[in-house]
Amino acid sequence: MSLVIVGSLAFDTIETPKERRERIVGGSGTYCALAASFFTKPRVVGVIGRDFPKRTLAFLRSRDIDLKGVEVRPGKTFHWEGRYGEDPNQRTTVRTDLNVFADFKPRLPPSYRSADILYLANIDPDLHGSVLAQAKKTRLVAMDTIRYWIETKPDAVVRELGRVDVYFANDEEVKLLAGDSNLVRAGKKLLKYGPSLVVAKKGEHGALVFGRDFVFGVLARPCDEVVDPTGAGDSFAGGFLGHLDRVPRPTGRELRRAAVYGSIIASFVIEDFGVDRFLTLCPEEIDARYREFRKLVSF
Ligand code: AMP
């Protein structure tokens, strides 16, 4: 049982129609690791500056997240600023200060190299090769991208799809990369580039999981107020991969369960700003939502 997550640890400035929060803790690696920590003991590879809060590191450790792979460098932590409109699915990146993330060269500590599952959470696709070369015996490799990489390095993203098993992206990114405005055709096209699963996340509409011979749909939990949608995608991936890490084999049934857990954990993170909801979340709440989900989709 071992899940290694390579991603960002960040400060985020978030503006929603109701509120603005400056420099709160975020990052694709942070969200994914916290979400996965409800299912397994994730290990994180990333980089932070000396300004990253010690109490956040202590909280991550208290959730049994292994931080041996997180380098502390002189300088400032990566800072991202995003703004949401009335529609929480619409997000604008206002600013990206890479800071210490600019020359991030992921290094897997020796104890991480035999990871079962490796997740490349939205890092430069040109860094994937060096990470994969350091890992041995990985049984599943997953990746995520953002629009930025699809627009600036589309060939590298397509090349990397040929080296991973699971590709997570939002529906808009799946269509953009495939060059097809129909999500089903686009998802199937991306499967031809190599991954055995394409997970197209659709915000408040849930997600579609495309496999070679099946399509599985999972709802997002109907929710009447989204406080902050940031990190929903990374948390979905954390729940999905965290569940797969605790089962012996990723059978079709477990893949479907993984998608449900991904959706459930994402439904919690959007209830508060940043990673705050993870401070109080407990396994019983996850179990209760799992039961609620069963009722929601049974007919
Ligand atoms: P999500 O809402 O799941 O797509 O992820 C949001 C998180 O991604 C935020 O906490 C940001 O800090 C992080 N993020 C935004 N841009 C980048 C980037 N270029 N590289 C790595 N992480 C990023």
PDB file of C-alpha atoms and ligand atoms in Angstrom:
ATOM      1  CA  MET A   1       0.000   0.000   0.000  1.00  0.00           C
ATOM      2  CA  SER A   2       1.738   3.183  -1.117  1.00  0.00           C
ATOM      3  CA  LEU A   3       0.615   6.230  -2.991  1.00  0.00           C
ATOM      4  CA  VAL A   4       3.155   8.868  -3.981  1.00  0.00           C
ATOM      5  CA  ILE A   5       1.823  12.286  -5.020  1.00  0.00           C
ATOM      6  CA  VAL A   6       4.027  14.740  -6.905  1.00  0.00           C
ATOM      7  CA  GLY A   7       2.444  18.184  -6.912  1.00  0.00           C
ATOM      8  CA  SER A   8       2.354  21.742  -5.688  1.00  0.00           C
ATOM      9  CA  LEU A   9       2.142  22.996  -2.116  1.00  0.00           C
ATOM     10  CA  ALA A  10       1.001  26.555  -2.370  1.00  0.00           C
ATOM     11  CA  PHE A  11      -0.456  29.750  -1.083  1.00  0.00           C
ATOM     12  CA  ASP A  12      -3.678  30.569  -2.893  1.00  0.00           C
ATOM     13  CA  THR A  13      -5.532  33.848  -3.076  1.00  0.00           C
ATOM     14  CA  ILE A  14      -9.146  33.080  -3.822  1.00  0.00           C
ATOM     15  CA  GLU A  15     -11.919  35.417  -4.803  1.00  0.00           C
ATOM     16  CA  THR A  16     -15.520  34.247  -4.969  1.00  0.00           C
ATOM     17  CA  PRO A  17     -18.533  36.505  -5.552  1.00  0.00           C
ATOM     18  CA  LYS A  18     -18.998  36.618  -1.759  1.00  0.00           C
ATOM     19  CA  GLU A  19     -15.519  36.729  -0.282  1.00  0.00           C
ATOM     20  CA  ARG A  20     -11.818  37.136  -0.873  1.00  0.00           C
ATOM     21  CA  ARG A  21      -9.153  35.188   1.033  1.00  0.00           C
ATOM     22  CA  GLU A  22      -5.481  36.095   0.718  1.00  0.00           C
ATOM     23  CA  ARG A  23      -2.629  33.572   0.814  1.00  0.00           C
ATOM     24  CA  ILE A  24      -4.425  30.613   2.290  1.00  0.00           C
ATOM     25  CA  VAL A  25      -2.836  27.179   2.033  1.00  0.00           C
ATOM     26  CA  GLY A  26      -3.565  25.244  -1.160  1.00  0.00           C
ATOM     27  CA  GLY A  27      -1.750  23.409  -3.917  1.00  0.00           C
ATOM     28  CA  SER A  28      -2.590  20.363  -5.994  1.00  0.00           C
ATOM     29  CA  GLY A  29      -0.362  18.107  -3.866  1.00  0.00           C
ATOM     30  CA  THR A  30      -1.782  19.429  -0.588  1.00  0.00           C
ATOM     31  CA  TYR A  31      -5.424  18.877  -1.594  1.00  0.00           C
ATOM     32  CA  CYS A  32      -4.739  15.472  -3.112  1.00  0.00           C
ATOM     33  CA  ALA A  33      -2.732  14.239  -0.113  1.00  0.00           C
ATOM     34  CA  LEU A  34      -5.290  15.416   2.428  1.00  0.00           C
ATOM     35  CA  ALA A  35      -8.120  13.777   0.488  1.00  0.00           C
ATOM     36  CA  ALA A  36      -6.154  10.531   0.081  1.00  0.00           C
ATOM     37  CA  SER A  37      -5.250  10.498   3.785  1.00  0.00           C
ATOM     38  CA  PHE A  38      -8.804   9.373   4.573  1.00  0.00           C
ATOM     39  CA  PHE A  39      -8.101   6.125   2.701  1.00  0.00           C
ATOM     40  CA  THR A  40      -4.345   5.449   2.835  1.00  0.00           C
ATOM     41  CA  LYS A  41      -1.020   6.923   3.967  1.00  0.00           C
ATOM     42  CA  PRO A  42       0.092   9.172   1.126  1.00  0.00           C
ATOM     43  CA  ARG A  43       3.640  10.372   0.513  1.00  0.00           C
ATOM     44  CA  VAL A  44       4.252  13.754  -1.032  1.00  0.00           C
ATOM     45  CA  VAL A  45       6.964  15.118  -3.299  1.00  0.00           C
ATOM     46  CA  GLY A  46       7.009  18.891  -3.679  1.00  0.00           C
ATOM     47  CA  VAL A  47       8.797  22.083  -2.765  1.00  0.00           C
ATOM     48  CA  ILE A  48       7.998  24.907  -0.351  1.00  0.00           C
ATOM     49  CA  GLY A  49       9.700  28.117   0.735  1.00  0.00           C
ATOM     50  CA  ARG A  50      10.589  28.920   4.302  1.00  0.00           C
ATOM     51  CA  ASP A  51       7.374  30.951   4.554  1.00  0.00           C
ATOM     52  CA  PHE A  52       5.128  27.838   4.406  1.00  0.00           C
ATOM     53  CA  PRO A  53       3.263  27.567   7.738  1.00  0.00           C
ATOM     54  CA  LYS A  54       4.730  25.083  10.215  1.00  0.00           C
ATOM     55  CA  ARG A  55       1.276  24.413  11.620  1.00  0.00           C
ATOM     56  CA  THR A  56       0.108  23.205   8.174  1.00  0.00           C
ATOM     57  CA  LEU A  57       3.061  20.818   7.985  1.00  0.00           C
ATOM     58  CA  ALA A  58       2.180  19.616  11.481  1.00  0.00           C
ATOM     59  CA  PHE A  59      -1.447  19.104  10.413  1.00  0.00           C
ATOM     60  CA  LEU A  60      -0.399  17.135   7.317  1.00  0.00           C
ATOM     61  CA  ARG A  61       1.820  14.936   9.494  1.00  0.00           C
ATOM     62  CA  SER A  62      -1.006  14.470  11.988  1.00  0.00           C
ATOM     63  CA  ARG A  63      -3.018  12.967   9.109  1.00  0.00           C
ATOM     64  CA  ASP A  64      -0.241  10.422   8.556  1.00  0.00           C
ATOM     65  CA  ILE A  65       0.989  12.111   5.382  1.00  0.00           C
ATOM     66  CA  ASP A  66       4.673  11.412   4.767  1.00  0.00           C
ATOM     67  CA  LEU A  67       6.510  14.628   3.889  1.00  0.00           C
ATOM     68  CA  LYS A  68      10.029  13.232   3.401  1.00  0.00           C
ATOM     69  CA  GLY A  69       9.774  14.197  -0.263  1.00  0.00           C
ATOM     70  CA  VAL A  70       8.942  17.858   0.434  1.00  0.00           C
ATOM     71  CA  GLU A  71      11.994  20.082   0.005  1.00  0.00           C
ATOM     72  CA  VAL A  72      12.254  23.357   1.896  1.00  0.00           C
ATOM     73  CA  ARG A  73      14.125  25.917  -0.201  1.00  0.00           C
ATOM     74  CA  PRO A  74      15.218  29.481   0.502  1.00  0.00           C
ATOM     75  CA  GLY A  75      12.664  31.752  -1.134  1.00  0.00           C
ATOM     76  CA  LYS A  76       8.914  32.029  -1.351  1.00  0.00           C
ATOM     77  CA  THR A  77       6.324  29.295  -1.736  1.00  0.00           C
ATOM     78  CA  PHE A  78       4.402  29.030  -5.036  1.00  0.00           C
ATOM     79  CA  HIS A  79       1.483  31.477  -5.064  1.00  0.00           C
ATOM     80  CA  TRP A  80      -1.613  31.133  -7.249  1.00  0.00           C
ATOM     81  CA  GLU A  81      -4.552  33.509  -7.461  1.00  0.00           C
ATOM     82  CA  GLY A  82      -7.915  32.557  -8.893  1.00  0.00           C
ATOM     83  CA  ARG A  83     -11.269  34.229  -9.250  1.00  0.00           C
ATOM     84  CA  TYR A  84     -14.674  32.573  -9.558  1.00  0.00           C
ATOM     85  CA  GLY A  85     -17.782  34.050 -11.086  1.00  0.00           C
ATOM     86  CA  GLU A  86     -21.369  33.262 -10.091  1.00  0.00           C
ATOM     87  CA  ASP A  87     -20.915  29.922 -11.849  1.00  0.00           C
ATOM     88  CA  PRO A  88     -18.369  28.045  -9.695  1.00  0.00           C
ATOM     89  CA  ASN A  89     -17.308  26.006 -12.746  1.00  0.00           C
ATOM     90  CA  GLN A  90     -15.909  29.159 -14.333  1.00  0.00           C
ATOM     91  CA  ARG A  91     -12.525  30.098 -12.941  1.00  0.00           C
ATOM     92  CA  THR A  92     -10.013  32.687 -14.064  1.00  0.00           C
ATOM     93  CA  THR A  93      -6.370  32.457 -13.094  1.00  0.00           C
ATOM     94  CA  VAL A  94      -5.426  35.988 -12.103  1.00  0.00           C
ATOM     95  CA  ARG A  95      -1.804  35.369 -11.178  1.00  0.00           C
ATOM     96  CA  THR A  96       0.736  32.579 -10.895  1.00  0.00           C
ATOM     97  CA  ASP A  97       3.995  33.257  -9.030  1.00  0.00           C
ATOM     98  CA  LEU A  98       6.018  30.085  -9.369  1.00  0.00           C
ATOM     99  CA  ASN A  99       8.698  31.209  -6.874  1.00  0.00           C
ATOM    100  CA  VAL A 100      10.538  28.109  -5.555  1.00  0.00           C
ATOM    101  CA  PHE A 101       8.347  25.928  -7.812  1.00  0.00           C
ATOM    102  CA  ALA A 102      10.016  27.450 -10.899  1.00  0.00           C
ATOM    103  CA  ASP A 103      13.018  25.145 -10.857  1.00  0.00           C
ATOM    104  CA  PHE A 104      11.327  22.238  -9.098  1.00  0.00           C
ATOM    105  CA  LYS A 105      13.104  18.970  -9.932  1.00  0.00           C
ATOM    106  CA  PRO A 106      11.055  16.247  -8.223  1.00  0.00           C
ATOM    107  CA  ARG A 107      13.260  13.809  -6.300  1.00  0.00           C
ATOM    108  CA  LEU A 108      11.752  10.646  -4.875  1.00  0.00           C
ATOM    109  CA  PRO A 109      13.369   9.653  -1.555  1.00  0.00           C
ATOM    110  CA  PRO A 110      14.578   6.005  -1.680  1.00  0.00           C
ATOM    111  CA  SER A 111      11.617   4.853   0.445  1.00  0.00           C
ATOM    112  CA  TYR A 112       9.174   6.233  -2.181  1.00  0.00           C
ATOM    113  CA  ARG A 113      10.713   4.498  -5.185  1.00  0.00           C
ATOM    114  CA  SER A 114       8.762   1.286  -4.903  1.00  0.00           C
ATOM    115  CA  ALA A 115       5.399   3.110  -4.786  1.00  0.00           C
ATOM    116  CA  ASP A 116       2.413   1.103  -6.032  1.00  0.00           C
ATOM    117  CA  ILE A 117       0.601   4.189  -7.290  1.00  0.00           C
ATOM    118  CA  LEU A 118       2.257   7.331  -8.575  1.00  0.00           C
ATOM    119  CA  TYR A 119       0.243  10.493  -9.162  1.00  0.00           C
ATOM    120  CA  LEU A 120       1.684  13.361 -11.181  1.00  0.00           C
ATOM    121  CA  ALA A 121      -0.593  16.169 -10.037  1.00  0.00           C
ATOM    122  CA  ASN A 122      -0.458  18.914 -12.578  1.00  0.00           C
ATOM    123  CA  ILE A 123       3.294  19.329 -12.935  1.00  0.00           C
ATOM    124  CA  ASP A 124       5.158  20.291 -16.106  1.00  0.00           C
ATOM    125  CA  PRO A 125       4.747  17.274 -18.448  1.00  0.00           C
ATOM    126  CA  ASP A 126       8.449  17.530 -19.260  1.00  0.00           C
ATOM    127  CA  LEU A 127       9.187  16.582 -15.636  1.00  0.00           C
ATOM    128  CA  HIS A 128       7.227  13.326 -15.834  1.00  0.00           C
ATOM    129  CA  GLY A 129      10.057  11.344 -17.453  1.00  0.00           C
ATOM    130  CA  SER A 130      12.488  11.995 -14.620  1.00  0.00           C
ATOM    131  CA  VAL A 131       9.895  11.038 -11.991  1.00  0.00           C
ATOM    132  CA  LEU A 132       8.933   7.827 -13.801  1.00  0.00           C
ATOM    133  CA  ALA A 133      12.603   6.916 -14.184  1.00  0.00           C
ATOM    134  CA  GLN A 134      13.041   7.114 -10.390  1.00  0.00           C
ATOM    135  CA  ALA A 135      10.060   4.868  -9.610  1.00  0.00           C
ATOM    136  CA  LYS A 136      10.302   1.074  -9.713  1.00  0.00           C
ATOM    137  CA  LYS A 137       7.510  -1.502  -9.727  1.00  0.00           C
ATOM    138  CA  THR A 138       4.721   1.073  -9.976  1.00  0.00           C
ATOM    139  CA  ARG A 139       1.441  -0.707 -10.681  1.00  0.00           C
ATOM    140  CA  LEU A 140      -0.512   2.392 -11.633  1.00  0.00           C
ATOM    141  CA  VAL A 141       0.553   5.834 -12.851  1.00  0.00           C
ATOM    142  CA  ALA A 142      -1.942   8.698 -12.982  1.00  0.00           C
ATOM    143  CA  MET A 143      -1.649  12.281 -14.136  1.00  0.00           C
ATOM    144  CA  ASP A 144      -3.627  15.507 -14.201  1.00  0.00           C
ATOM    145  CA  THR A 145      -3.062  18.611 -16.291  1.00  0.00           C
ATOM    146  CA  ILE A 146      -4.436  22.103 -16.432  1.00  0.00           C
ATOM    147  CA  ARG A 147      -5.350  24.143 -19.454  1.00  0.00           C
ATOM    148  CA  TYR A 148      -1.984  25.922 -19.239  1.00  0.00           C
ATOM    149  CA  TRP A 149      -0.002  22.755 -20.159  1.00  0.00           C
ATOM    150  CA  ILE A 150      -2.471  21.746 -22.870  1.00  0.00           C
ATOM    151  CA  GLU A 151      -2.096  25.170 -24.457  1.00  0.00           C
ATOM    152  CA  THR A 152       1.659  25.554 -24.059  1.00  0.00           C
ATOM    153  CA  LYS A 153       2.915  21.956 -24.400  1.00  0.00           C
ATOM    154  CA  PRO A 154       0.185  19.909 -26.130  1.00  0.00           C
ATOM    155  CA  ASP A 155       2.668  17.472 -27.705  1.00  0.00           C
ATOM    156  CA  ALA A 156       4.297  16.776 -24.344  1.00  0.00           C
ATOM    157  CA  VAL A 157       0.878  16.155 -22.738  1.00  0.00           C
ATOM    158  CA  VAL A 158      -0.100  13.717 -25.516  1.00  0.00           C
ATOM    159  CA  ARG A 159       3.294  11.987 -25.266  1.00  0.00           C
ATOM    160  CA  GLU A 160       2.834  11.565 -21.492  1.00  0.00           C
ATOM    161  CA  LEU A 161      -0.646  10.095 -21.966  1.00  0.00           C
ATOM    162  CA  GLY A 162       1.153   7.184 -23.597  1.00  0.00           C
ATOM    163  CA  ARG A 163       3.029   6.516 -20.338  1.00  0.00           C
ATOM    164  CA  VAL A 164       0.204   6.667 -17.787  1.00  0.00           C
ATOM    165  CA  ASP A 165      -2.735   4.453 -16.853  1.00  0.00           C
ATOM    166  CA  VAL A 166      -5.188   7.098 -15.648  1.00  0.00           C
ATOM    167  CA  TYR A 167      -5.669  10.611 -16.952  1.00  0.00           C
ATOM    168  CA  PHE A 168      -7.674  13.082 -14.842  1.00  0.00           C
ATOM    169  CA  ALA A 169      -8.817  16.301 -16.491  1.00  0.00           C
ATOM    170  CA  ASN A 170     -11.881  18.458 -16.478  1.00  0.00           C
ATOM    171  CA  ASP A 171     -14.337  18.103 -19.343  1.00  0.00           C
ATOM    172  CA  GLU A 172     -13.156  21.307 -21.000  1.00  0.00           C
ATOM    173  CA  GLU A 173      -9.541  20.105 -20.975  1.00  0.00           C
ATOM    174  CA  VAL A 174     -10.478  16.691 -22.382  1.00  0.00           C
ATOM    175  CA  LYS A 175     -12.256  18.415 -25.292  1.00  0.00           C
ATOM    176  CA  LEU A 176      -9.415  20.881 -25.817  1.00  0.00           C
ATOM    177  CA  LEU A 177      -6.722  18.217 -25.907  1.00  0.00           C
ATOM    178  CA  ALA A 178      -8.729  15.926 -28.186  1.00  0.00           C
ATOM    179  CA  GLY A 179      -9.801  18.815 -30.422  1.00  0.00           C
ATOM    180  CA  ASP A 180     -13.412  17.614 -30.267  1.00  0.00           C
ATOM    181  CA  SER A 181     -16.358  19.425 -28.673  1.00  0.00           C
ATOM    182  CA  ASN A 182     -18.205  16.166 -27.952  1.00  0.00           C
ATOM    183  CA  LEU A 183     -17.030  14.863 -24.568  1.00  0.00           C
ATOM    184  CA  VAL A 184     -17.719  11.188 -25.314  1.00  0.00           C
ATOM    185  CA  ARG A 185     -15.806  11.249 -28.601  1.00  0.00           C
ATOM    186  CA  ALA A 186     -13.052  13.302 -26.980  1.00  0.00           C
ATOM    187  CA  GLY A 187     -12.706  10.895 -24.022  1.00  0.00           C
ATOM    188  CA  LYS A 188     -12.526   7.895 -26.366  1.00  0.00           C
ATOM    189  CA  LYS A 189      -9.954   9.651 -28.517  1.00  0.00           C
ATOM    190  CA  LEU A 190      -7.684  10.281 -25.531  1.00  0.00           C
ATOM    191  CA  LEU A 191      -7.877   6.575 -24.610  1.00  0.00           C
ATOM    192  CA  LYS A 192      -6.228   5.868 -27.960  1.00  0.00           C
ATOM    193  CA  TYR A 193      -3.174   7.850 -26.843  1.00  0.00           C
ATOM    194  CA  GLY A 194      -2.505   5.249 -24.172  1.00  0.00           C
ATOM    195  CA  PRO A 195      -4.223   5.519 -20.772  1.00  0.00           C
ATOM    196  CA  SER A 196      -6.624   2.753 -19.825  1.00  0.00           C
ATOM    197  CA  LEU A 197      -8.874   5.272 -18.038  1.00  0.00           C
ATOM    198  CA  VAL A 198      -9.775   8.876 -18.790  1.00  0.00           C
ATOM    199  CA  VAL A 199     -11.585  10.558 -15.892  1.00  0.00           C
ATOM    200  CA  ALA A 200     -13.395  13.644 -17.155  1.00  0.00           C
ATOM    201  CA  LYS A 201     -14.429  15.795 -14.187  1.00  0.00           C
ATOM    202  CA  LYS A 202     -17.502  17.926 -14.754  1.00  0.00           C
ATOM    203  CA  GLY A 203     -17.674  20.136 -11.660  1.00  0.00           C
ATOM    204  CA  GLU A 204     -21.175  20.218 -10.224  1.00  0.00           C
ATOM    205  CA  HIS A 205     -22.237  17.566 -12.767  1.00  0.00           C
ATOM    206  CA  GLY A 206     -19.890  14.888 -11.441  1.00  0.00           C
ATOM    207  CA  ALA A 207     -17.542  12.907 -13.645  1.00  0.00           C
ATOM    208  CA  LEU A 208     -17.464  10.464 -16.546  1.00  0.00           C
ATOM    209  CA  VAL A 209     -14.942   7.650 -16.423  1.00  0.00           C
ATOM    210  CA  PHE A 210     -14.024   6.310 -19.859  1.00  0.00           C
ATOM    211  CA  GLY A 211     -12.454   2.852 -20.086  1.00  0.00           C
ATOM    212  CA  ARG A 212     -11.628   0.765 -23.168  1.00  0.00           C
ATOM    213  CA  ASP A 213     -14.922  -1.109 -22.985  1.00  0.00           C
ATOM    214  CA  PHE A 214     -17.089   0.889 -20.575  1.00  0.00           C
ATOM    215  CA  VAL A 215     -18.200   4.328 -19.551  1.00  0.00           C
ATOM    216  CA  PHE A 216     -19.126   5.001 -15.929  1.00  0.00           C
ATOM    217  CA  GLY A 217     -20.866   8.121 -14.707  1.00  0.00           C
ATOM    218  CA  VAL A 218     -20.764   9.442 -11.163  1.00  0.00           C
ATOM    219  CA  LEU A 219     -22.826  12.346  -9.869  1.00  0.00           C
ATOM    220  CA  ALA A 220     -21.527  15.215  -7.828  1.00  0.00           C
ATOM    221  CA  ARG A 221     -23.428  15.387  -4.550  1.00  0.00           C
ATOM    222  CA  PRO A 222     -26.241  17.878  -5.014  1.00  0.00           C
ATOM    223  CA  CYS A 223     -25.229  20.819  -2.882  1.00  0.00           C
ATOM    224  CA  ASP A 224     -26.943  24.173  -2.496  1.00  0.00           C
ATOM    225  CA  GLU A 225     -23.904  26.250  -1.631  1.00  0.00           C
ATOM    226  CA  VAL A 226     -20.363  26.026  -2.922  1.00  0.00           C
ATOM    227  CA  VAL A 227     -18.121  28.153  -0.694  1.00  0.00           C
ATOM    228  CA  ASP A 228     -14.833  27.607  -2.574  1.00  0.00           C
ATOM    229  CA  PRO A 229     -14.481  25.129  -5.473  1.00  0.00           C
ATOM    230  CA  THR A 230     -10.661  25.223  -5.388  1.00  0.00           C
ATOM    231  CA  GLY A 231      -9.090  21.827  -4.972  1.00  0.00           C
ATOM    232  CA  ALA A 232     -12.209  19.840  -5.869  1.00  0.00           C
ATOM    233  CA  GLY A 233     -10.407  18.215  -8.818  1.00  0.00           C
ATOM    234  CA  ASP A 234      -7.288  17.355  -6.842  1.00  0.00           C
ATOM    235  CA  SER A 235      -9.381  16.052  -3.956  1.00  0.00           C
ATOM    236  CA  PHE A 236     -11.381  13.896  -6.386  1.00  0.00           C
ATOM    237  CA  ALA A 237      -8.099  12.371  -7.582  1.00  0.00           C
ATOM    238  CA  GLY A 238      -6.954  11.917  -3.962  1.00  0.00           C
ATOM    239  CA  GLY A 239     -10.126  10.057  -2.976  1.00  0.00           C
ATOM    240  CA  PHE A 240     -10.063   7.990  -6.184  1.00  0.00           C
ATOM    241  CA  LEU A 241      -6.413   6.938  -5.900  1.00  0.00           C
ATOM    242  CA  GLY A 242      -6.520   6.660  -2.095  1.00  0.00           C
ATOM    243  CA  HIS A 243      -9.322   4.104  -2.410  1.00  0.00           C
ATOM    244  CA  LEU A 244      -7.489   2.173  -5.152  1.00  0.00           C
ATOM    245  CA  ASP A 245      -4.398   2.090  -2.939  1.00  0.00           C
ATOM    246  CA  ARG A 246      -6.234   0.213  -0.192  1.00  0.00           C
ATOM    247  CA  VAL A 247      -7.774  -2.518  -2.384  1.00  0.00           C
ATOM    248  CA  PRO A 248      -5.822  -5.522  -3.680  1.00  0.00           C
ATOM    249  CA  ARG A 249      -6.697  -5.004  -7.348  1.00  0.00           C
ATOM    250  CA  PRO A 250      -8.316  -2.194  -9.367  1.00  0.00           C
ATOM    251  CA  THR A 251     -11.246  -4.308 -10.597  1.00  0.00           C
ATOM    252  CA  GLY A 252     -14.094  -2.624 -12.469  1.00  0.00           C
ATOM    253  CA  ARG A 253     -16.146  -2.566  -9.279  1.00  0.00           C
ATOM    254  CA  GLU A 254     -13.360  -0.910  -7.277  1.00  0.00           C
ATOM    255  CA  LEU A 255     -12.806   1.659 -10.040  1.00  0.00           C
ATOM    256  CA  ARG A 256     -16.462   2.624  -9.803  1.00  0.00           C
ATOM    257  CA  ARG A 257     -16.228   2.817  -6.009  1.00  0.00           C
ATOM    258  CA  ALA A 258     -13.075   4.927  -6.380  1.00  0.00           C
ATOM    259  CA  ALA A 259     -14.991   7.412  -8.546  1.00  0.00           C
ATOM    260  CA  VAL A 260     -17.743   7.592  -5.924  1.00  0.00           C
ATOM    261  CA  TYR A 261     -15.197   8.242  -3.140  1.00  0.00           C
ATOM    262  CA  GLY A 262     -13.550  10.880  -5.330  1.00  0.00           C
ATOM    263  CA  SER A 263     -16.866  12.623  -5.760  1.00  0.00           C
ATOM    264  CA  ILE A 264     -17.689  12.378  -2.048  1.00  0.00           C
ATOM    265  CA  ILE A 265     -14.393  13.823  -0.856  1.00  0.00           C
ATOM    266  CA  ALA A 266     -14.690  16.660  -3.403  1.00  0.00           C
ATOM    267  CA  SER A 267     -18.165  17.395  -2.036  1.00  0.00           C
ATOM    268  CA  PHE A 268     -16.632  18.117   1.367  1.00  0.00           C
ATOM    269  CA  VAL A 269     -13.721  20.291   0.307  1.00  0.00           C
ATOM    270  CA  ILE A 270     -15.965  22.821  -1.462  1.00  0.00           C
ATOM    271  CA  GLU A 271     -17.908  23.451   1.747  1.00  0.00           C
ATOM    272  CA  ASP A 272     -15.207  25.763   3.120  1.00  0.00           C
ATOM    273  CA  PHE A 273     -12.279  27.865   1.931  1.00  0.00           C
ATOM    274  CA  GLY A 274      -8.993  26.202   1.041  1.00  0.00           C
ATOM    275  CA  VAL A 275      -8.276  23.016   2.944  1.00  0.00           C
ATOM    276  CA  ASP A 276     -10.251  24.104   6.022  1.00  0.00           C
ATOM    277  CA  ARG A 277     -12.942  21.454   5.692  1.00  0.00           C
ATOM    278  CA  PHE A 278     -10.267  18.776   6.058  1.00  0.00           C
ATOM    279  CA  LEU A 279      -9.464  20.104   9.533  1.00  0.00           C
ATOM    280  CA  THR A 280     -12.714  18.735  10.908  1.00  0.00           C
ATOM    281  CA  LEU A 281     -13.703  16.002   8.430  1.00  0.00           C
ATOM    282  CA  CYS A 282     -14.000  12.539   9.979  1.00  0.00           C
ATOM    283  CA  PRO A 283     -14.388   9.056   8.429  1.00  0.00           C
ATOM    284  CA  GLU A 284     -17.950   8.727   9.765  1.00  0.00           C
ATOM    285  CA  GLU A 285     -19.017  11.695   7.644  1.00  0.00           C
ATOM    286  CA  ILE A 286     -17.505  10.052   4.560  1.00  0.00           C
ATOM    287  CA  ASP A 287     -19.351   6.803   5.332  1.00  0.00           C
ATOM    288  CA  ALA A 288     -22.617   8.700   5.802  1.00  0.00           C
ATOM    289  CA  ARG A 289     -22.232  10.383   2.394  1.00  0.00           C
ATOM    290  CA  TYR A 290     -21.377   7.043   0.805  1.00  0.00           C
ATOM    291  CA  ARG A 291     -24.721   5.688   2.068  1.00  0.00           C
ATOM    292  CA  GLU A 292     -26.461   8.846   0.896  1.00  0.00           C
ATOM    293  CA  PHE A 293     -24.923   8.365  -2.565  1.00  0.00           C
ATOM    294  CA  ARG A 294     -26.253   4.834  -2.757  1.00  0.00           C
ATOM    295  CA  LYS A 295     -29.793   6.156  -2.203  1.00  0.00           C
ATOM    296  CA  LEU A 296     -29.243   8.986  -4.648  1.00  0.00           C
ATOM    297  CA  VAL A 297     -28.513   6.670  -7.565  1.00  0.00           C
ATOM    298  CA  SER A 298     -30.610   3.618  -6.799  1.00  0.00           C
ATOM    299  CA  PHE A 299     -33.791   3.178  -8.822  1.00  0.00           C
TER     300      PHE A 299
HETATM  301  P1  AMP B   1      -8.120  22.373  -8.645  1.00  0.00           P
HETATM  302  O1  AMP B   1      -9.104  23.383  -8.144  1.00  0.00           O
HETATM  303  O2  AMP B   1      -8.353  21.011  -8.122  1.00  0.00           O
HETATM  304  O3  AMP B   1      -7.951  22.406 -10.125  1.00  0.00           O
HETATM  305  O4  AMP B   1      -6.673  22.798  -8.065  1.00  0.00           O
HETATM  306  C1  AMP B   1      -6.390  24.038  -7.535  1.00  0.00           C
HETATM  307  C2  AMP B   1      -4.969  24.046  -6.968  1.00  0.00           C
HETATM  308  O5  AMP B   1      -4.012  23.952  -8.045  1.00  0.00           O
HETATM  309  C3  AMP B   1      -4.681  25.344  -6.246  1.00  0.00           C
HETATM  310  O6  AMP B   1      -4.560  25.100  -4.868  1.00  0.00           O
HETATM  311  C4  AMP B   1      -3.372  25.873  -6.857  1.00  0.00           C
HETATM  312  O7  AMP B   1      -2.416  26.197  -5.867  1.00  0.00           O
HETATM  313  C5  AMP B   1      -2.874  24.740  -7.723  1.00  0.00           C
HETATM  314  N1  AMP B   1      -2.305  25.232  -8.984  1.00  0.00           N
HETATM  315  C6  AMP B   1      -2.777  26.228  -9.779  1.00  0.00           C
HETATM  316  N2  AMP B   1      -1.959  26.405 -10.850  1.00  0.00           N
HETATM  317  C7  AMP B   1      -0.944  25.499 -10.736  1.00  0.00           C
HETATM  318  C8  AMP B   1       0.231  25.198 -11.513  1.00  0.00           C
HETATM  319  N3  AMP B   1       0.537  25.855 -12.629  1.00  0.00           N
HETATM  320  N4  AMP B   1       1.014  24.174 -11.098  1.00  0.00           N
HETATM  321  C9  AMP B   1       0.718  23.504  -9.967  1.00  0.00           C
HETATM  322  N5  AMP B   1      -0.350  23.754  -9.187  1.00  0.00           N
HETATM  323  C10 AMP B   1      -1.173  24.730  -9.547  1.00  0.00           C
END
